[in-house]
Coordinates of C-alpha atoms (C1' of nucleotides) in Angstrom, one line a residue:
Chain I
M1 CA 10.0 -39.9 7.2
K2 CA 6.9 -40.7 9.0
A3 CA 3.4 -39.6 7.8
E4 CA 2.8 -37.6 11.0
D5 CA 6.1 -35.8 10.6
R6 CA 5.4 -35.1 7.0
K7 CA 2.1 -33.5 8.0
F8 CA 3.9 -31.3 10.6
F9 CA 6.3 -30.0 7.9
E10 CA 3.5 -29.3 5.5
A11 CA 1.7 -27.3 8.2
K12 CA 4.9 -25.3 8.9
A13 CA 5.6 -24.8 5.2
A14 CA 2.0 -23.5 4.7
V15 CA 2.6 -20.7 7.2
L16 CA 5.9 -19.7 5.5
K17 CA 4.3 -19.9 2.1
A18 CA 1.6 -17.3 3.4
L19 CA 4.5 -14.9 4.1
A20 CA 6.4 -15.7 0.9
H21 CA 5.0 -13.1 -1.2
P22 CA 6.3 -9.4 -1.4
T23 CA 2.7 -7.9 -1.0
R24 CA 1.8 -10.0 1.9
L25 CA 5.1 -9.5 3.6
W26 CA 4.7 -5.8 3.3
M27 CA 1.2 -6.1 4.7
V28 CA 2.4 -8.0 7.7
E29 CA 5.0 -5.2 8.3
Q30 CA 2.5 -2.5 7.9
L31 CA 0.5 -4.2 10.7
E32 CA 3.4 -3.7 13.1
S33 CA 2.1 -0.3 13.8
G34 CA -1.4 -1.4 14.4
E35 CA -4.5 -2.6 12.7
K36 CA -5.4 -1.5 9.2
C37 CA -8.5 -1.9 7.1
V38 CA -8.6 -3.3 3.6
C39 CA -9.0 0.1 2.1
E40 CA -6.0 1.4 3.7
F41 CA -3.9 -1.3 2.2
A42 CA -5.4 -0.9 -1.2
E43 CA -4.7 2.8 -1.1
L44 CA -1.0 2.4 -0.2
I45 CA -0.2 -0.1 -3.0
D46 CA -1.5 -0.1 -6.4
A47 CA -3.7 -3.1 -6.6
D48 CA -7.2 -4.1 -7.1
F49 CA -9.4 -4.4 -3.9
S50 CA -10.0 -7.9 -4.7
T51 CA -6.3 -8.7 -4.9
V52 CA -5.7 -7.0 -1.5
S53 CA -8.6 -8.9 0.0
K54 CA -7.4 -12.3 -1.3
H55 CA -3.9 -11.7 0.1
L56 CA -5.3 -10.9 3.4
T57 CA -7.4 -14.0 3.3
V58 CA -4.3 -16.0 2.7
L59 CA -2.6 -14.5 5.8
K60 CA -5.7 -15.2 7.8
Q61 CA -6.0 -18.8 6.9
A62 CA -2.4 -19.2 7.8
G63 CA -3.2 -17.9 11.2
I64 CA -1.0 -14.9 11.0
V65 CA -3.5 -12.1 11.1
Q66 CA -7.0 -11.8 12.4
D67 CA -10.0 -9.7 11.1
E68 CA -12.7 -7.9 12.8
K69 CA -15.6 -6.2 11.2
R70 CA -16.6 -2.8 12.6
G71 CA -19.2 -1.1 10.7
K72 CA -18.7 -1.1 7.0
Q73 CA -15.0 -1.9 7.3
V74 CA -12.9 -4.9 8.2
Y75 CA -9.9 -4.3 10.2
Y76 CA -6.9 -6.7 10.2
S77 CA -4.3 -7.1 12.9
L78 CA -1.3 -9.2 13.7
K79 CA -2.2 -12.3 15.6
V80 CA 1.2 -13.6 16.2
P81 CA 3.6 -10.7 16.6
C82 CA 6.7 -12.9 16.7
V83 CA 6.5 -13.2 12.9
L84 CA 8.3 -9.8 12.8
N85 CA 11.3 -11.2 14.6
F86 CA 11.9 -13.6 11.9
I87 CA 11.5 -11.3 9.2
H88 CA 14.6 -9.7 10.7
C89 CA 16.3 -13.0 10.3
V90 CA 15.3 -13.0 6.7
E91 CA 17.1 -9.7 6.4
A92 CA 20.1 -11.4 7.9
V93 CA 20.1 -13.9 5.1
L94 CA 20.0 -11.1 2.6
S95 CA 22.8 -9.3 4.4
A96 CA 25.0 -12.4 4.2
R97 CA 24.2 -12.7 0.5
A98 CA 24.8 -8.9 0.0
L99 CA 28.3 -9.2 1.5
E100 CA 29.1 -11.9 -0.9
H101 CA 27.8 -9.9 -3.9
L102 CA 29.5 -6.8 -2.6
S103 CA 32.9 -8.4 -2.9
M104 CA 31.9 -9.4 -6.5
T105 CA 30.2 -6.3 -7.8
G106 CA 31.5 -3.6 -5.6
Q107 CA 28.1 -2.2 -4.7
T108 CA 27.9 -0.4 -1.5
D109 CA 24.3 0.4 -0.7
R110 CA 21.2 -1.6 0.0
P111 CA 17.5 -0.5 0.6
Q112 CA 16.8 0.7 4.0
I113 CA 14.3 -0.8 6.4
K114 CA 12.1 1.6 8.2
Chain O
M1 CA 5.5 2.2 -2.3
K2 CA 8.8 3.1 -3.9
A3 CA 10.4 0.9 -6.4
E4 CA 13.4 0.2 -4.1
D5 CA 11.1 -0.9 -1.4
R6 CA 9.3 -3.1 -3.6
K7 CA 12.7 -4.7 -4.6
F8 CA 13.5 -5.2 -0.9
F9 CA 10.2 -7.0 -0.2
E10 CA 10.6 -9.1 -3.2
A11 CA 14.1 -10.2 -2.0
K12 CA 12.8 -11.0 1.5
A13 CA 9.9 -12.9 0.1
A14 CA 12.2 -14.9 -2.2
V15 CA 14.0 -16.1 1.0
L16 CA 10.8 -17.2 2.6
K17 CA 9.7 -18.8 -0.5
A18 CA 12.8 -21.0 -0.5
L19 CA 11.8 -22.2 3.0
A20 CA 8.1 -22.6 2.1
H21 CA 8.2 -26.1 1.1
P22 CA 7.9 -29.2 3.4
T23 CA 10.8 -31.0 1.9
R24 CA 13.1 -28.0 2.0
L25 CA 12.1 -27.1 5.5
W26 CA 12.9 -30.6 6.5
M27 CA 16.2 -30.3 4.9
V28 CA 17.0 -27.2 6.8
E29 CA 16.1 -28.8 10.1
Q30 CA 18.3 -31.8 9.2
L31 CA 21.1 -29.5 8.7
E32 CA 20.9 -28.3 12.4
S33 CA 22.9 -31.3 13.4
G34 CA 25.5 -30.6 10.8
E35 CA 26.3 -31.0 7.1
K36 CA 24.9 -33.6 4.9
C37 CA 25.5 -34.8 1.4
V38 CA 22.8 -35.0 -1.3
C39 CA 22.9 -38.8 -1.1
E40 CA 22.0 -38.8 2.5
F41 CA 19.0 -36.6 2.0
A42 CA 17.8 -38.7 -1.0
E43 CA 18.2 -41.8 1.2
L44 CA 16.2 -40.3 4.1
I45 CA 13.2 -39.2 2.1
D46 CA 11.9 -41.2 -0.8
A47 CA 12.5 -38.9 -3.8
D48 CA 14.5 -38.8 -6.9
F49 CA 18.0 -37.5 -6.7
S50 CA 17.3 -34.8 -9.2
T51 CA 14.4 -33.6 -7.0
V52 CA 16.6 -33.5 -4.0
S53 CA 19.3 -31.7 -5.8
K54 CA 16.9 -29.0 -7.1
H55 CA 15.5 -28.3 -3.7
L56 CA 19.0 -27.9 -2.4
T57 CA 19.7 -25.6 -5.3
V58 CA 16.7 -23.4 -4.3
L59 CA 18.0 -23.2 -0.8
K60 CA 21.4 -22.2 -2.0
Q61 CA 20.2 -19.6 -4.4
A62 CA 18.3 -18.1 -1.5
G63 CA 21.4 -17.9 0.6
I64 CA 20.2 -20.2 3.3
V65 CA 22.7 -23.1 2.7
Q66 CA 26.1 -23.3 1.2
D67 CA 27.7 -26.3 -0.5
E68 CA 31.1 -27.7 -0.7
K69 CA 32.3 -30.4 -3.0
R70 CA 34.6 -32.9 -1.4
G71 CA 35.6 -35.9 -3.5
K72 CA 32.7 -37.3 -5.4
Q73 CA 30.2 -35.8 -2.9
V74 CA 28.7 -32.4 -2.3
Y75 CA 28.0 -31.4 1.3
Y76 CA 25.5 -28.9 2.2
S77 CA 25.4 -26.9 5.4
L78 CA 23.5 -24.1 7.0
K79 CA 24.8 -20.6 6.2
V80 CA 22.6 -18.6 8.4
P81 CA 21.7 -20.6 11.5
C82 CA 19.1 -18.1 12.7
V83 CA 16.6 -19.5 10.3
L84 CA 16.1 -22.3 12.9
N85 CA 14.8 -19.7 15.4
F86 CA 12.2 -18.5 13.1
I87 CA 10.9 -21.9 12.4
H88 CA 10.1 -22.0 16.1
C89 CA 8.0 -18.9 15.5
V90 CA 6.2 -20.8 12.8
E91 CA 5.4 -23.4 15.3
A92 CA 4.0 -20.7 17.6
V93 CA 1.6 -19.7 14.8
L94 CA 0.4 -23.3 14.5
S95 CA -0.1 -23.5 18.2
A96 CA -2.2 -20.3 18.2
R97 CA -4.2 -21.8 15.4
A98 CA -4.6 -25.1 17.2
L99 CA -5.8 -23.3 20.4
E100 CA -8.3 -21.4 18.4
H101 CA -9.6 -24.5 16.8
L102 CA -10.0 -26.1 20.3
S103 CA -12.1 -23.2 21.5
M104 CA -14.2 -23.2 18.5
T105 CA -15.1 -26.9 18.8
G106 CA -15.5 -26.6 22.6
Q107 CA -18.1 -24.9 24.7
T108 CA -16.3 -21.9 26.1
D109 CA -16.0 -18.5 24.5
R110 CA -13.1 -17.9 22.3
P111 CA -10.1 -16.5 24.1
Q112 CA -8.0 -13.9 22.2
I113 CA -4.4 -14.9 21.5
K114 CA -2.0 -12.1 21.5
Chain U
dT1 C1' 42.2 -44.7 -20.3
dG2 C1' 37.4 -46.5 -19.2
dC3 C1' 34.0 -47.4 -15.6
dA4 C1' 31.3 -46.5 -11.6
dT5 C1' 29.5 -43.3 -8.5
dA6 C1' 27.5 -38.6 -7.2
dT7 C1' 25.2 -34.8 -8.5
dT8 C1' 23.3 -31.4 -11.7
dT9 C1' 20.6 -30.1 -15.9
dG10 C1' 17.0 -30.1 -19.4
dG11 C1' 12.5 -31.5 -21.0
dC12 C1' 7.9 -32.3 -20.3
dC13 C1' 3.5 -32.1 -17.9
dA14 C1' 0.1 -31.6 -14.2
dT15 C1' -1.1 -28.5 -10.6
dT16 C1' -1.0 -24.2 -8.1
dT17 C1' -0.7 -19.2 -7.8
dG18 C1' -1.5 -14.2 -8.7
dT19 C1' -4.2 -10.9 -10.9
dG20 C1' -8.1 -8.2 -12.6
dC21 C1' -12.7 -7.9 -13.9
dA22 C1' -17.4 -8.4 -12.9
dA23 C1' -20.9 -9.9 -9.9
dA24 C1' -22.4 -10.9 -5.1
dT25 C1' -22.7 -10.0 -0.2
dG26 C1' -23.3 -7.3 4.0
dA27 C1' -23.8 -3.3 6.8
dA28 C1' -25.5 1.7 7.5
dG29 C1' -28.4 5.3 6.6
dG30 C1' -31.6 7.6 4.3
Chain J
dC1 C1' -37.0 -0.9 1.1
dC2 C1' -33.4 1.1 -1.8
dT3 C1' -28.8 2.9 -2.2
dT4 C1' -24.2 3.3 -1.2
dC5 C1' -19.9 2.0 0.4
dA6 C1' -16.5 -1.7 1.8
dT7 C1' -15.3 -6.2 1.0
dT8 C1' -15.4 -10.8 -0.8
dT9 C1' -16.2 -14.4 -4.3
dG10 C1' -16.4 -16.5 -9.0
dC11 C1' -14.3 -16.7 -13.4
dA12 C1' -10.7 -16.9 -16.7
dC13 C1' -6.0 -17.0 -18.0
dA14 C1' -1.0 -16.2 -17.8
dA15 C1' 2.9 -17.5 -15.1
dA16 C1' 5.5 -20.2 -11.8
dT17 C1' 6.3 -24.6 -9.3
dG18 C1' 7.2 -29.5 -8.4
dG19 C1' 8.1 -33.9 -9.9
dC20 C1' 10.0 -37.6 -12.7
dC21 C1' 12.7 -39.3 -16.4
dA22 C1' 16.7 -39.2 -19.2
dA23 C1' 20.9 -37.2 -20.5
dA24 C1' 25.0 -34.6 -19.2
dT25 C1' 28.9 -33.5 -16.1
dA26 C1' 32.3 -34.3 -12.6
dT27 C1' 35.3 -37.1 -9.6
dG28 C1' 37.9 -41.1 -8.1
dC29 C1' 39.7 -45.5 -9.0
dA30 C1' 41.3 -49.7 -11.5

DNA sequence: TGCATATTTGGCCATTTGTGCAAATGAAGG
DNA sequence: CCTTCATTTGCACAAATGGCCAAATATGCA
């Protein structure tokens, strides 16, 4: 594999890595309905402000969200909405896996997406 | 956030995490053109067999690829082809970021990417 | 059988990641 | 200027990850 190709794969992997955390994934989905400030996120999940802030920084560095300071608050919003599409594909992976498991465990339900 | 929701986000994040590595991402893209055995991957990149094998195991656990043993070799193939679509979205994120860098280093105002 | 080939597994170690706490920054309004 | 509120940054530490080596496992063939 060429060095430039490697760079490209590293860059793409970095974007996926930013999304590959339950809290950050949740944040991205929250942003589907519009911008939110850090305090709103912190209120919805039970985590330290600094933790929330750091997760948002990771998403921002990856180029997935953008921030805007208005007054005392910082508002985050989706910068590349198509990320939502592929989260649906991730759900397809889970469904495929669930089907397999189903036939093994007999489970019939699965958490709902809102 | 409810416990079941958290589980769901953890599951989705786990799938993304499996893809969030340059080597594994490369492997998935290689599979676009059809199944490959472990030795083919090991040959194409310069890595230990055990390393290649472990990466493939991660992808398999995530439900992204499937394996089939035929003779002495184990062939891996894509199980959920739609993952390829969202890799394209990842590239869109990179493009947006590249545009932004351009405008930051250039003389004009920064255009908003939506 | 026994041997060669293909792949997986286990151990070990360096590096990265996630988290909370405490301290620092920055804006708004007395 | 001083205080307050919202957010970020630095620090420390536990946990997870990636990589290689060596050993184990599995398959096909002589």
